Amino acid sequence: MRSWSIHLFAPFGIRLDVHVTFFLLLAFIAFVGWSNAGPLGMTWQVGILLLIFVCVVLHELGHSLAARRYGIPVDRILLLPIGGMAQFRQMPRDPWKELVITIAGPAVNFFLAAVLYLGLADPWGFLRPGFDLYSLEGLLQVVFAVNMIMGVFNLLPVFPMDGGRIFRALLAYRMDYLKATFIAATVAKVLAAAGVLLALFVLGNPLLAILFTFIFIGGEMEYQALRRSSPNKRTANWFVGDLTRRSFLTIPAHYNLREALNTLALHRPQDLVVMDHHGCVGVLTKEKLKDALQAGKADQPVTEHIPTKFPLLQANWPVYTVFELLDREEQTIFPVFENGVLIGVIDASHVDESLDWLHLRAKHFPPPGVPEHSRTSPPKLP
Ligand code: ZN
């Protein structure tokens, strides 16, 4: 997805990206403005849209700065036509921290609204007949309204929106995190479905219906991702070592990208494990290699194209820890170590399939002398 977004800048050191579809919205608003009031209408309405998105960015910065205060790294803020999204490395499974981080977003909107309320002669003027959009007062009234709506709308208890996260955090005080998420996501699906119907048949607002559809899907996706990364029946008793692929390609750290490309000559394209005499120094992803080659950087050393920090897995970790990693990392293979020695890689694209095969193998090769139904742990594979 990252290739479909454009990097803007980094306020407070937090990367701000805009998704290309945002420009469709910009073009649409420019067109509407032009049809309503010619060049002035176009400039003004595009200006208002950008101002709204400044508020969206401030809202997301509220979440991000609160998260950073708890030491949670923020990957980036992504702007989409439907709003903004602060992407964190991981969300703390600590209800109190999640509450603070979540409330920080709408709090920014209510703060901005309060400032405008105090500064404007007639903050509710946009509701009155004779409202003049094309004036500074009118513009600020719209920004006031937008922040009120943004603050209130985000607090609806529809997971994964802020209100839904608050609901989940409150539930998580009383029960298991996964169960709390399941309840929050289920409530959200009912409310979002009702929202779609309301938007279509009562309010006649297809854009709002689309927004609720995204929320519906978003809640379900987040619940599924969490379910996959939590211990469950399918992953119980299995370890990272069981899923580790022993065949993988390595290249020495002194290679340049052309030499790395040559390594792939007789293999299917794949990520490469980079080694020096101390051991594994990183993973060169095939996407990075391809991009760099296309940018004419074939003579550059591979070490300039691998991240300085990369996740390592230990063979004796439970399998579910892998899923959490896969959900947040872009690379597809992860080096696996056992007693400090590199023994293979976990291949993200085959984890589900490998797990199926592990189950098949365990069924057909139960440990000798132990009836299958009484077996509590899977056989250790060679
Ligand atoms: Zn928010």
PDB file of N, CA and C in Angstrom, residues 163-197:
ATOM      1  N   GLY A 163     -14.447   6.225  19.582  1.00  0.00           N
ATOM      2  CA  GLY A 163     -15.451   5.863  20.582  1.00  0.00           C
ATOM      3  C   GLY A 163     -15.485   4.358  20.813  1.00  0.00           C
ATOM      4  N   GLY A 164     -15.328   3.598  19.725  1.00  0.00           N
ATOM      5  CA  GLY A 164     -15.309   2.138  19.811  1.00  0.00           C
ATOM      6  C   GLY A 164     -14.087   1.647  20.566  1.00  0.00           C
ATOM      7  N   ARG A 165     -12.957   2.329  20.364  1.00  0.00           N
ATOM      8  CA  ARG A 165     -11.723   1.952  21.083  1.00  0.00           C
ATOM      9  C   ARG A 165     -11.868   2.223  22.577  1.00  0.00           C
ATOM     10  N   ILE A 166     -12.538   3.338  22.879  1.00  0.00           N
ATOM     11  CA  ILE A 166     -12.766   3.659  24.292  1.00  0.00           C
ATOM     12  C   ILE A 166     -13.646   2.570  24.911  1.00  0.00           C
ATOM     13  N   PHE A 167     -14.693   2.179  24.175  1.00  0.00           N
ATOM     14  CA  PHE A 167     -15.598   1.110  24.610  1.00  0.00           C
ATOM     15  C   PHE A 167     -14.814  -0.179  24.850  1.00  0.00           C
ATOM     16  N   ARG A 168     -13.925  -0.534  23.896  1.00  0.00           N
ATOM     17  CA  ARG A 168     -13.125  -1.741  24.020  1.00  0.00           C
ATOM     18  C   ARG A 168     -12.208  -1.670  25.243  1.00  0.00           C
ATOM     19  N   ALA A 169     -11.579  -0.492  25.430  1.00  0.00           N
ATOM     20  CA  ALA A 169     -10.666  -0.338  26.564  1.00  0.00           C
ATOM     21  C   ALA A 169     -11.418  -0.512  27.885  1.00  0.00           C
ATOM     22  N   LEU A 170     -12.656   0.034  27.942  1.00  0.00           N
ATOM     23  CA  LEU A 170     -13.449  -0.106  29.166  1.00  0.00           C
ATOM     24  C   LEU A 170     -13.823  -1.570  29.401  1.00  0.00           C
ATOM     25  N   LEU A 171     -14.179  -2.272  28.309  1.00  0.00           N
ATOM     26  CA  LEU A 171     -14.488  -3.705  28.433  1.00  0.00           C
ATOM     27  C   LEU A 171     -13.255  -4.479  28.888  1.00  0.00           C
ATOM     28  N   ALA A 172     -12.081  -4.060  28.368  1.00  0.00           N
ATOM     29  CA  ALA A 172     -10.849  -4.806  28.646  1.00  0.00           C
ATOM     30  C   ALA A 172     -10.459  -4.754  30.125  1.00  0.00           C
ATOM     31  N   TYR A 173     -11.048  -3.818  30.877  1.00  0.00           N
ATOM     32  CA  TYR A 173     -10.812  -3.816  32.329  1.00  0.00           C
ATOM     33  C   TYR A 173     -11.459  -5.037  32.970  1.00  0.00           C
ATOM     34  N   ARG A 174     -12.511  -5.556  32.327  1.00  0.00           N
ATOM     35  CA  ARG A 174     -13.293  -6.615  32.956  1.00  0.00           C
ATOM     36  C   ARG A 174     -13.084  -7.982  32.329  1.00  0.00           C
ATOM     37  N   MET A 175     -12.477  -8.013  31.121  1.00  0.00           N
ATOM     38  CA  MET A 175     -12.340  -9.318  30.456  1.00  0.00           C
ATOM     39  C   MET A 175     -11.092  -9.342  29.597  1.00  0.00           C
ATOM     40  N   ASP A 176     -10.852 -10.491  29.024  1.00  0.00           N
ATOM     41  CA  ASP A 176      -9.767 -10.752  28.100  1.00  0.00           C
ATOM     42  C   ASP A 176      -9.830  -9.760  26.914  1.00  0.00           C
ATOM     43  N   TYR A 177      -8.648  -9.335  26.461  1.00  0.00           N
ATOM     44  CA  TYR A 177      -8.548  -8.304  25.419  1.00  0.00           C
ATOM     45  C   TYR A 177      -9.229  -8.740  24.113  1.00  0.00           C
ATOM     46  N   LEU A 178      -9.026 -10.008  23.736  1.00  0.00           N
ATOM     47  CA  LEU A 178      -9.607 -10.507  22.484  1.00  0.00           C
ATOM     48  C   LEU A 178     -11.127 -10.512  22.574  1.00  0.00           C
ATOM     49  N   LYS A 179     -11.651 -10.932  23.726  1.00  0.00           N
ATOM     50  CA  LYS A 179     -13.094 -10.990  23.908  1.00  0.00           C
ATOM     51  C   LYS A 179     -13.680  -9.565  23.889  1.00  0.00           C
ATOM     52  N   ALA A 180     -12.965  -8.635  24.541  1.00  0.00           N
ATOM     53  CA  ALA A 180     -13.408  -7.236  24.548  1.00  0.00           C
ATOM     54  C   ALA A 180     -13.471  -6.705  23.116  1.00  0.00           C
ATOM     55  N   THR A 181     -12.468  -7.059  22.319  1.00  0.00           N
ATOM     56  CA  THR A 181     -12.437  -6.604  20.924  1.00  0.00           C
ATOM     57  C   THR A 181     -13.585  -7.227  20.139  1.00  0.00           C
ATOM     58  N   PHE A 182     -13.845  -8.514  20.410  1.00  0.00           N
ATOM     59  CA  PHE A 182     -14.939  -9.189  19.709  1.00  0.00           C
ATOM     60  C   PHE A 182     -16.270  -8.480  19.991  1.00  0.00           C
ATOM     61  N   ILE A 183     -16.509  -8.175  21.249  1.00  0.00           N
ATOM     62  CA  ILE A 183     -17.770  -7.505  21.606  1.00  0.00           C
ATOM     63  C   ILE A 183     -17.830  -6.110  20.969  1.00  0.00           C
ATOM     64  N   ALA A 184     -16.744  -5.351  21.077  1.00  0.00           N
ATOM     65  CA  ALA A 184     -16.725  -4.000  20.510  1.00  0.00           C
ATOM     66  C   ALA A 184     -16.934  -4.054  19.000  1.00  0.00           C
ATOM     67  N   ALA A 185     -16.281  -5.020  18.329  1.00  0.00           N
ATOM     68  CA  ALA A 185     -16.395  -5.116  16.872  1.00  0.00           C
ATOM     69  C   ALA A 185     -17.801  -5.562  16.467  1.00  0.00           C
ATOM     70  N   THR A 186     -18.418  -6.449  17.275  1.00  0.00           N
ATOM     71  CA  THR A 186     -19.770  -6.913  16.945  1.00  0.00           C
ATOM     72  C   THR A 186     -20.779  -5.785  17.100  1.00  0.00           C
ATOM     73  N   VAL A 187     -20.684  -5.062  18.200  1.00  0.00           N
ATOM     74  CA  VAL A 187     -21.562  -3.898  18.400  1.00  0.00           C
ATOM     75  C   VAL A 187     -21.357  -2.914  17.241  1.00  0.00           C
ATOM     76  N   ALA A 188     -20.090  -2.714  16.865  1.00  0.00           N
ATOM     77  CA  ALA A 188     -19.762  -1.770  15.788  1.00  0.00           C
ATOM     78  C   ALA A 188     -20.383  -2.188  14.468  1.00  0.00           C
ATOM     79  N   LYS A 189     -20.388  -3.511  14.208  1.00  0.00           N
ATOM     80  CA  LYS A 189     -20.935  -3.977  12.929  1.00  0.00           C
ATOM     81  C   LYS A 189     -22.433  -3.700  12.863  1.00  0.00           C
ATOM     82  N   VAL A 190     -23.124  -3.927  13.987  1.00  0.00           N
ATOM     83  CA  VAL A 190     -24.558  -3.655  14.025  1.00  0.00           C
ATOM     84  C   VAL A 190     -24.810  -2.159  13.811  1.00  0.00           C
ATOM     85  N   LEU A 191     -24.049  -1.325  14.549  1.00  0.00           N
ATOM     86  CA  LEU A 191     -24.246   0.124  14.444  1.00  0.00           C
ATOM     87  C   LEU A 191     -23.856   0.635  13.057  1.00  0.00           C
ATOM     88  N   ALA A 192     -22.756   0.109  12.514  1.00  0.00           N
ATOM     89  CA  ALA A 192     -22.307   0.574  11.194  1.00  0.00           C
ATOM     90  C   ALA A 192     -23.322   0.185  10.117  1.00  0.00           C
ATOM     91  N   ALA A 193     -23.885  -1.031  10.235  1.00  0.00           N
ATOM     92  CA  ALA A 193     -24.904  -1.458   9.274  1.00  0.00           C
ATOM     93  C   ALA A 193     -26.118  -0.534   9.376  1.00  0.00           C
ATOM     94  N   ALA A 194     -26.512  -0.205  10.620  1.00  0.00           N
ATOM     95  CA  ALA A 194     -27.619   0.728  10.815  1.00  0.00           C
ATOM     96  C   ALA A 194     -27.253   2.091  10.228  1.00  0.00           C
ATOM     97  N   GLY A 195     -25.984   2.484  10.386  1.00  0.00           N
ATOM     98  CA  GLY A 195     -25.510   3.753   9.839  1.00  0.00           C
ATOM     99  C   GLY A 195     -25.623   3.796   8.329  1.00  0.00           C
ATOM    100  N   VAL A 196     -25.287   2.674   7.682  1.00  0.00           N
ATOM    101  CA  VAL A 196     -25.375   2.608   6.215  1.00  0.00           C
ATOM    102  C   VAL A 196     -26.830   2.823   5.785  1.00  0.00           C
ATOM    103  N   LEU A 197     -27.748   2.102   6.460  1.00  0.00           N
ATOM    104  CA  LEU A 197     -29.175   2.210   6.102  1.00  0.00           C
ATOM    105  C   LEU A 197     -29.683   3.641   6.342  1.00  0.00           C
TER     106      LEU A 197
END
